[in-house]
Amino acid sequence: MTTRTAAPEERDPNRLTRWGTTWRVAAALLIGGVLWLLTTAVVFPEADSDPALLPGLWLVVVDPILGLVALGLLLLRRRWPVRIAVATTALTAVSAAAVGPQTVVLASLATRQRWREIIPVGVLTTAGGLVLTRFFYPDPEPLPLLFEAGFSILATGIVVAVGYSIGSRRALVRSWVDRARTAEAEQRARVEQAQSTERTRIAREMHDVLAHRISLVTMHSGVLAYRDDLPEAERRDAVAAIDSNARAALTDLREVLGVLRDPEGHGSLRPQSTLTDLPELVDGATSAGTRVTVETGGLDAAAVPETISRTAYRVAQEGLTNARKHAPGATVEITLAGRPGGELHIGVRNPRTVGVAPDVPTSGLGLLGLAERVELSGGRMQHGWVGEDEHRLRVWLPWPP
């Protein structure tokens, strides 16, 4: 599976590139420079004019220095947004060159979309502009105070609106990125769940198939170990059964491991057995010495839907395997009944054995896996001893019409 690597901007929509920082600094210098030149035209209306010493000296020397200080503070606005905004706004009250950096800082503050920060700084910005034009660099022919205040409020509002819209766009992009990350995480979770489900299915198949084969091998080998008086023909049959079942077990195991080792996950298990294969299953159990009777009640195994037919086959297989393990020599009865639109009933029962059960390794997961398989099929299962003499395994599976 190919995993897409997100770009840096996608990982963090608020992250600035070098170009983003460069054009902001350039915009601050441009705005500050233009306002400084306009202020110079007000202080020095004519080339040969001789303004007051303090305003002229302040404008030519101190004002640009304060503008550079504000420009330096501009670079720190993301670390301390409110503090930097207040500091640069205070500088605009005494420096025309600082207005450029303060404009960028105010827009940056507005991108946070927090009116409790924007409104106080906006009021300070308006007040700072009036102080600068009315007291530090007064115009010989000033405009009305209300006009200047209105113009300052309008300019501040435009800057705040631009910053707020940028913040809205960033929030939108951030929501898109979060959705993309969530979708990718959900996709990874679905893939992992699918892999886990497939491995569980393979493990279930391994148990169902191998447990049946190994139980047959154990049964035949037990007969050879405890029966010294077997006729030669029966001994050969037992050895042949051990050989065939061992080879079949190795083949099944090789198929299962082939699926597990498939790096692309394209491998699949061979078609699973259904109720149409029940006679073969019964013949194998009978050859191992287990007496098996099957009562189908006229049920046509080929008419049973494949999904529930596979589950029903596993029920019969698990019942026979457990009977051989825990009740050797007992007669196993398998019953089948059902109809379309109702339920398919599978029952496996056997009496308690009077002999000694062979020491066969068990996983303890057979009935647990079978219960899970039945539940996934929408059915229900019961198993256990009825009284002290008979063990029953009963399963009901829904049979669609």
Coordinates of C-alpha atoms in Angstrom, one line a residue:
M1 CA 0.0 0.0 0.0
T2 CA 1.4 3.4 -1.0
T3 CA 1.3 6.0 1.7
R4 CA 1.0 9.6 0.6
T5 CA 3.4 12.1 2.2
A6 CA 1.9 15.4 3.0
A7 CA 3.6 18.6 2.0
P8 CA 4.9 20.9 4.8
E9 CA 2.1 23.4 4.1
E10 CA -0.5 20.7 4.4
R11 CA 1.0 19.5 7.7
D12 CA 0.8 23.0 9.2
P13 CA -1.4 25.6 7.3
N14 CA 0.0 28.3 9.6
R15 CA 3.6 27.7 8.7
L16 CA 5.2 30.5 6.8
T17 CA 7.7 29.9 4.0
R18 CA 10.7 32.1 3.4
W19 CA 8.8 33.8 0.6
G20 CA 5.9 34.5 2.9
T21 CA 8.2 36.2 5.4
T22 CA 10.0 38.1 2.7
W23 CA 6.9 39.7 1.1
R24 CA 5.5 40.6 4.5
V25 CA 8.7 42.4 5.4
A26 CA 8.7 44.1 2.0
A27 CA 5.1 45.2 2.4
A28 CA 5.9 46.7 5.8
L29 CA 8.9 48.6 4.4
L30 CA 6.9 49.8 1.5
I31 CA 4.0 51.1 3.6
G32 CA 6.3 52.6 6.2
G33 CA 8.5 54.2 3.5
V34 CA 5.5 55.8 1.7
L35 CA 4.1 57.2 4.9
W36 CA 7.5 58.5 6.0
L37 CA 7.8 60.3 2.6
L38 CA 4.3 61.7 3.0
T39 CA 5.2 62.9 6.5
T40 CA 8.4 64.4 5.2
A41 CA 6.4 66.4 2.6
V42 CA 4.2 67.7 5.5
V43 CA 7.1 68.6 7.7
F44 CA 9.2 70.0 4.8
P45 CA 6.5 71.5 2.5
E46 CA 9.2 73.2 0.4
A47 CA 12.8 72.2 -0.4
D48 CA 14.3 75.4 1.2
S49 CA 12.0 75.4 4.2
D50 CA 13.4 75.4 7.6
P51 CA 11.2 73.5 10.0
A52 CA 11.6 73.4 13.8
L53 CA 14.7 71.6 14.9
L54 CA 13.1 68.9 17.0
P55 CA 10.5 67.7 14.5
G56 CA 13.0 67.7 11.7
L57 CA 15.7 65.9 13.6
W58 CA 13.1 63.4 14.9
L59 CA 11.8 62.7 11.5
V60 CA 15.2 62.3 9.8
V61 CA 17.0 60.4 12.5
V62 CA 14.8 58.9 15.2
D63 CA 11.7 58.0 13.1
P64 CA 13.5 55.6 10.7
I65 CA 15.3 54.0 13.6
L66 CA 12.0 53.3 15.4
G67 CA 10.6 52.0 12.1
L68 CA 13.5 49.5 12.0
V69 CA 12.8 48.5 15.6
A70 CA 9.1 47.9 14.6
L71 CA 10.3 45.9 11.7
G72 CA 12.4 43.7 14.0
L73 CA 9.4 43.2 16.3
L74 CA 7.4 42.2 13.2
L75 CA 9.5 39.0 13.0
L76 CA 8.5 38.1 16.5
R77 CA 4.7 38.6 16.1
R78 CA 3.9 34.9 16.1
R79 CA 5.6 34.2 19.4
W80 CA 4.0 37.1 21.3
P81 CA 1.1 38.3 19.1
V82 CA -0.6 40.6 21.5
R83 CA 2.5 42.1 23.1
I84 CA 4.1 42.8 19.8
A85 CA 0.9 44.3 18.5
V86 CA 0.7 46.7 21.5
A87 CA 4.4 47.6 21.2
T88 CA 4.3 48.4 17.5
T89 CA 1.1 50.3 17.9
A90 CA 2.8 52.4 20.6
L91 CA 5.6 53.1 18.2
T92 CA 3.2 54.4 15.5
A93 CA 2.3 57.2 17.9
V94 CA 5.8 58.7 17.5
S95 CA 7.0 57.2 14.2
A96 CA 5.5 57.3 10.7
A97 CA 8.0 54.5 9.5
A98 CA 6.6 52.2 12.2
V99 CA 3.1 52.3 10.6
G100 CA 4.2 49.8 7.9
P101 CA 5.3 47.0 10.3
Q102 CA 2.4 47.8 12.6
T103 CA -0.1 47.3 9.8
V104 CA 1.3 43.8 9.1
V105 CA 1.3 43.0 12.8
L106 CA -2.3 44.1 13.2
A107 CA -3.4 42.0 10.2
S108 CA -1.5 39.1 11.7
L109 CA -3.3 39.6 15.0
A110 CA -6.7 39.7 13.2
T111 CA -6.0 36.3 11.7
R112 CA -6.4 34.8 15.2
Q113 CA -10.1 35.9 15.0
R114 CA -10.2 36.9 18.7
W115 CA -12.2 40.1 19.1
R116 CA -11.1 40.6 22.7
E117 CA -7.6 41.1 21.2
I118 CA -8.5 42.9 18.0
I119 CA -10.8 45.6 19.4
P120 CA -8.4 47.0 22.1
V121 CA -5.4 47.0 19.6
G122 CA -7.7 48.6 17.0
V123 CA -8.6 51.4 19.4
L124 CA -4.9 51.9 20.2
T125 CA -4.1 52.0 16.5
T126 CA -6.7 54.8 15.9
A127 CA -5.5 56.7 18.9
G128 CA -1.8 56.3 17.8
G129 CA -2.5 57.6 14.3
L130 CA -4.2 60.7 15.7
V131 CA -1.4 61.4 18.1
L132 CA 1.1 61.1 15.3
T133 CA -0.7 63.5 12.9
R134 CA -2.0 66.0 15.5
F135 CA 1.0 66.3 17.9
F136 CA 4.3 64.9 16.4
Y137 CA 3.8 66.0 12.8
P138 CA 1.0 68.5 12.8
D139 CA -0.3 69.7 9.4
P140 CA -0.2 73.5 9.0
E141 CA -3.7 73.2 7.6
P142 CA -5.2 70.2 9.5
L143 CA -8.4 68.5 8.5
P144 CA -11.3 68.3 11.0
L145 CA -10.6 65.9 13.9
L146 CA -13.7 63.9 13.1
F147 CA -12.6 63.4 9.5
E148 CA -9.1 62.2 10.6
A149 CA -10.6 59.9 13.2
G150 CA -13.0 58.5 10.7
F151 CA -10.3 57.9 8.2
S152 CA -8.1 56.3 10.8
I153 CA -11.0 54.0 11.9
L154 CA -11.7 53.1 8.2
A155 CA -8.0 52.2 7.5
T156 CA -7.8 50.2 10.7
G157 CA -11.1 48.4 9.8
I158 CA -9.7 47.5 6.3
V159 CA -6.5 46.0 7.8
V160 CA -8.5 44.0 10.4
A161 CA -10.9 42.8 7.7
V162 CA -8.1 41.6 5.5
G163 CA -6.4 39.8 8.4
Y164 CA -9.7 38.3 9.5
S165 CA -10.4 36.9 6.0
I166 CA -6.9 35.4 5.9
G167 CA -7.6 33.8 9.3
S168 CA -10.9 32.4 7.9
R169 CA -9.1 30.9 4.9
R170 CA -6.4 29.3 7.2
A171 CA -9.1 27.8 9.3
L172 CA -10.8 26.4 6.2
V173 CA -7.5 24.9 5.0
R174 CA -6.8 23.6 8.4
S175 CA -10.3 21.9 8.5
W176 CA -9.5 20.3 5.1
V177 CA -6.2 19.1 6.3
D178 CA -7.8 17.7 9.5
R179 CA -10.4 15.9 7.4
A180 CA -7.7 14.5 5.1
R181 CA -5.7 13.3 8.1
T182 CA -8.8 11.8 9.6
A183 CA -9.7 10.1 6.3
E184 CA -6.2 8.7 6.0
A185 CA -6.3 7.5 9.6
E186 CA -9.6 5.8 9.1
Q187 CA -8.3 4.2 5.9
R188 CA -5.3 2.9 7.7
A189 CA -7.6 1.6 10.5
R190 CA -9.8 -0.1 7.9
V191 CA -6.7 -1.7 6.2
E192 CA -5.4 -2.9 9.6
Q193 CA -8.8 -4.3 10.5
A194 CA -9.1 -6.1 7.2
Q195 CA -5.6 -7.6 7.7
S196 CA -6.4 -8.6 11.2
T197 CA -9.7 -10.1 10.1
E198 CA -8.0 -12.0 7.3
R199 CA -5.4 -13.4 9.6
T200 CA -8.1 -14.4 12.1
R201 CA -9.9 -16.2 9.2
I202 CA -6.7 -17.9 8.2
A203 CA -6.0 -19.0 11.8
R204 CA -9.6 -20.3 12.0
E205 CA -9.1 -22.3 8.8
M206 CA -5.8 -23.6 10.1
H207 CA -7.4 -24.9 13.2
D208 CA -10.4 -26.4 11.5
V209 CA -8.4 -28.2 8.8
L210 CA -5.4 -29.2 10.7
A211 CA -7.2 -30.2 13.9
H212 CA -9.3 -32.6 11.9
R213 CA -6.3 -34.1 10.1
I214 CA -4.1 -34.4 13.2
S215 CA -6.9 -36.0 15.2
L216 CA -7.2 -38.7 12.5
V217 CA -3.4 -39.2 12.5
T218 CA -3.5 -39.5 16.3
M219 CA -6.4 -41.9 16.3
H220 CA -4.7 -44.3 13.8
S221 CA -1.3 -44.0 15.5
G222 CA -3.0 -44.8 18.9
V223 CA -4.5 -47.9 17.4
L224 CA -1.1 -49.1 16.2
A225 CA 0.4 -48.3 19.6
Y226 CA -2.2 -50.1 21.7
R227 CA -3.2 -53.0 19.4
D228 CA -0.5 -55.5 18.9
D229 CA -2.9 -58.1 17.5
L230 CA -4.0 -56.1 14.5
P231 CA -4.1 -58.1 11.3
E232 CA -1.6 -57.1 8.7
A233 CA -4.2 -55.7 6.4
E234 CA -5.7 -53.5 9.1
R235 CA -2.2 -52.4 10.1
R236 CA -1.4 -51.4 6.5
D237 CA -4.7 -49.5 6.3
A238 CA -3.9 -47.6 9.4
V239 CA -0.4 -46.8 8.2
A240 CA -1.8 -45.6 4.9
A241 CA -4.4 -43.5 6.6
I242 CA -1.7 -41.9 8.8
D243 CA 0.4 -41.2 5.7
S244 CA -2.4 -39.7 3.6
N245 CA -3.7 -37.5 6.5
A246 CA -0.2 -36.3 7.4
R247 CA 0.4 -35.4 3.7
A248 CA -2.9 -33.7 3.5
A249 CA -2.1 -31.8 6.7
L250 CA 1.2 -30.6 5.3
T251 CA -0.5 -29.5 2.1
D252 CA -3.1 -27.6 4.0
L253 CA -0.4 -26.0 6.2
R254 CA 1.6 -25.1 3.1
E255 CA -1.4 -23.3 1.6
V256 CA -2.1 -21.4 4.8
L257 CA 1.5 -20.3 5.3
G258 CA 1.6 -19.3 1.6
V259 CA -1.2 -16.9 2.3
L260 CA 0.5 -15.5 5.4
R261 CA 3.8 -15.0 3.5
D262 CA 2.2 -13.3 0.5
P263 CA 3.7 -9.8 0.6
E264 CA 0.9 -8.3 -1.6
G265 CA -1.9 -10.1 0.2
H266 CA -3.3 -11.5 -3.1
G267 CA -3.1 -15.1 -2.0
S268 CA -6.2 -16.9 -1.0
L269 CA -7.1 -20.2 0.5
R270 CA -8.5 -22.9 -1.6
P271 CA -12.3 -23.1 -1.8
Q272 CA -13.8 -24.1 1.6
S273 CA -15.7 -27.3 2.1
T274 CA -19.5 -27.2 2.2
L275 CA -22.3 -29.7 3.1
T276 CA -21.8 -31.4 -0.2
D277 CA -18.4 -32.6 1.1
L278 CA -20.0 -34.0 4.3
P279 CA -20.0 -37.6 3.0
E280 CA -16.2 -37.4 2.4
L281 CA -15.8 -36.0 6.0
V282 CA -17.9 -38.9 7.4
D283 CA -15.9 -41.5 5.4
G284 CA -12.7 -40.1 6.8
A285 CA -14.0 -40.3 10.4
T286 CA -15.4 -43.8 9.8
S287 CA -12.0 -45.0 8.5
A288 CA -10.5 -43.8 11.7
G289 CA -12.8 -46.0 13.7
T290 CA -15.5 -43.6 14.6
R291 CA -19.0 -44.8 14.1
V292 CA -21.0 -42.0 12.5
T293 CA -24.7 -41.8 11.6
V294 CA -26.1 -38.9 9.5
E295 CA -29.8 -38.0 9.4
T296 CA -30.5 -35.4 6.7
G297 CA -34.3 -35.6 6.8
G298 CA -34.4 -35.3 3.0
L299 CA -32.4 -32.1 3.0
D300 CA -30.7 -31.2 -0.3
A301 CA -27.2 -30.1 0.6
A302 CA -26.7 -28.5 -2.8
A303 CA -29.7 -26.2 -2.2
V304 CA -28.2 -24.7 1.0
P305 CA -26.6 -21.3 0.4
E306 CA -22.8 -21.5 0.2
T307 CA -22.2 -19.2 3.1
I308 CA -24.2 -21.1 5.7
S309 CA -23.3 -24.4 4.1
R310 CA -19.6 -23.7 4.8
T311 CA -20.4 -22.9 8.4
A312 CA -22.6 -26.0 8.8
Y313 CA -19.7 -28.1 7.4
R314 CA -17.4 -26.6 10.0
V315 CA -19.9 -27.4 12.8
A316 CA -20.0 -31.1 11.7
Q317 CA -16.2 -31.2 11.4
E318 CA -15.6 -29.6 14.8
G319 CA -18.2 -32.0 16.4
L320 CA -16.4 -35.1 14.9
T321 CA -13.0 -33.8 15.9
N322 CA -14.1 -33.2 19.5
A323 CA -15.8 -36.5 19.7
R324 CA -12.6 -38.3 18.6
K325 CA -10.5 -36.3 21.1
H326 CA -12.8 -36.6 24.1
A327 CA -15.1 -39.6 23.5
P328 CA -13.2 -42.2 21.4
G329 CA -15.2 -45.1 20.4
A330 CA -18.5 -43.4 20.9
T331 CA -21.1 -43.2 18.2
V332 CA -21.6 -39.7 16.7
E333 CA -24.9 -38.7 15.4
I334 CA -25.2 -35.8 12.9
T335 CA -28.6 -34.3 12.2
L336 CA -29.5 -31.8 9.5
A337 CA -32.9 -30.1 9.1
G338 CA -34.2 -26.8 7.7
R339 CA -36.0 -25.0 4.9
P340 CA -35.5 -21.8 2.9
G341 CA -37.0 -18.7 4.7
G342 CA -36.4 -20.4 8.1
E343 CA -33.3 -21.8 9.7
L344 CA -30.8 -24.6 9.1
H345 CA -30.3 -26.7 12.1
I346 CA -27.1 -28.8 12.6
G347 CA -26.8 -31.1 15.6
V348 CA -23.8 -33.3 16.6
R349 CA -24.2 -35.5 19.6
N350 CA -22.3 -38.3 21.2
P351 CA -22.5 -40.3 24.5
R352 CA -19.7 -40.2 27.0
T353 CA -17.1 -42.7 26.3
V354 CA -16.4 -45.7 28.5
G355 CA -12.8 -45.9 27.5
V356 CA -9.8 -43.7 28.2
A357 CA -9.4 -40.6 25.9
P358 CA -6.1 -40.4 24.2
D359 CA -3.7 -37.6 25.1
V360 CA -4.3 -35.4 22.1
P361 CA -2.9 -31.8 22.2
T362 CA -5.8 -29.3 22.2
S363 CA -5.8 -25.5 21.6
G364 CA -9.0 -24.8 23.5
L365 CA -10.1 -22.5 20.7
G366 CA -12.1 -24.8 18.5
L367 CA -15.5 -24.0 20.0
L368 CA -14.6 -20.4 20.5
G369 CA -13.7 -20.0 16.8
L370 CA -16.8 -21.9 15.8
A371 CA -19.0 -19.7 18.0
E372 CA -17.5 -16.6 16.4
R373 CA -18.1 -18.0 12.9
V374 CA -21.7 -18.8 13.8
E375 CA -22.3 -15.4 15.2
L376 CA -20.9 -13.7 12.1
S377 CA -23.3 -15.8 10.1
G378 CA -26.2 -14.4 12.2
G379 CA -26.9 -17.7 13.9
R380 CA -26.7 -19.1 17.5
M381 CA -25.0 -22.0 19.1
Q382 CA -25.4 -24.3 22.1
H383 CA -23.1 -26.9 23.3
G384 CA -22.5 -28.9 26.5
W385 CA -23.4 -32.1 28.3
V386 CA -27.0 -33.0 28.7
G387 CA -27.1 -34.6 32.0
E388 CA -23.9 -36.7 32.4
D389 CA -24.2 -39.1 29.5
E390 CA -24.6 -37.1 26.3
H391 CA -22.7 -34.2 24.7
R392 CA -24.6 -32.0 22.2
L393 CA -23.5 -29.4 19.8
R394 CA -26.4 -27.6 18.2
V395 CA -26.3 -24.7 15.8
W396 CA -29.1 -22.7 14.1
L397 CA -28.2 -20.7 11.0
P398 CA -30.6 -18.3 9.1
W399 CA -31.6 -19.6 5.7
P400 CA -32.7 -16.8 3.4
P401 CA -35.8 -17.6 1.3

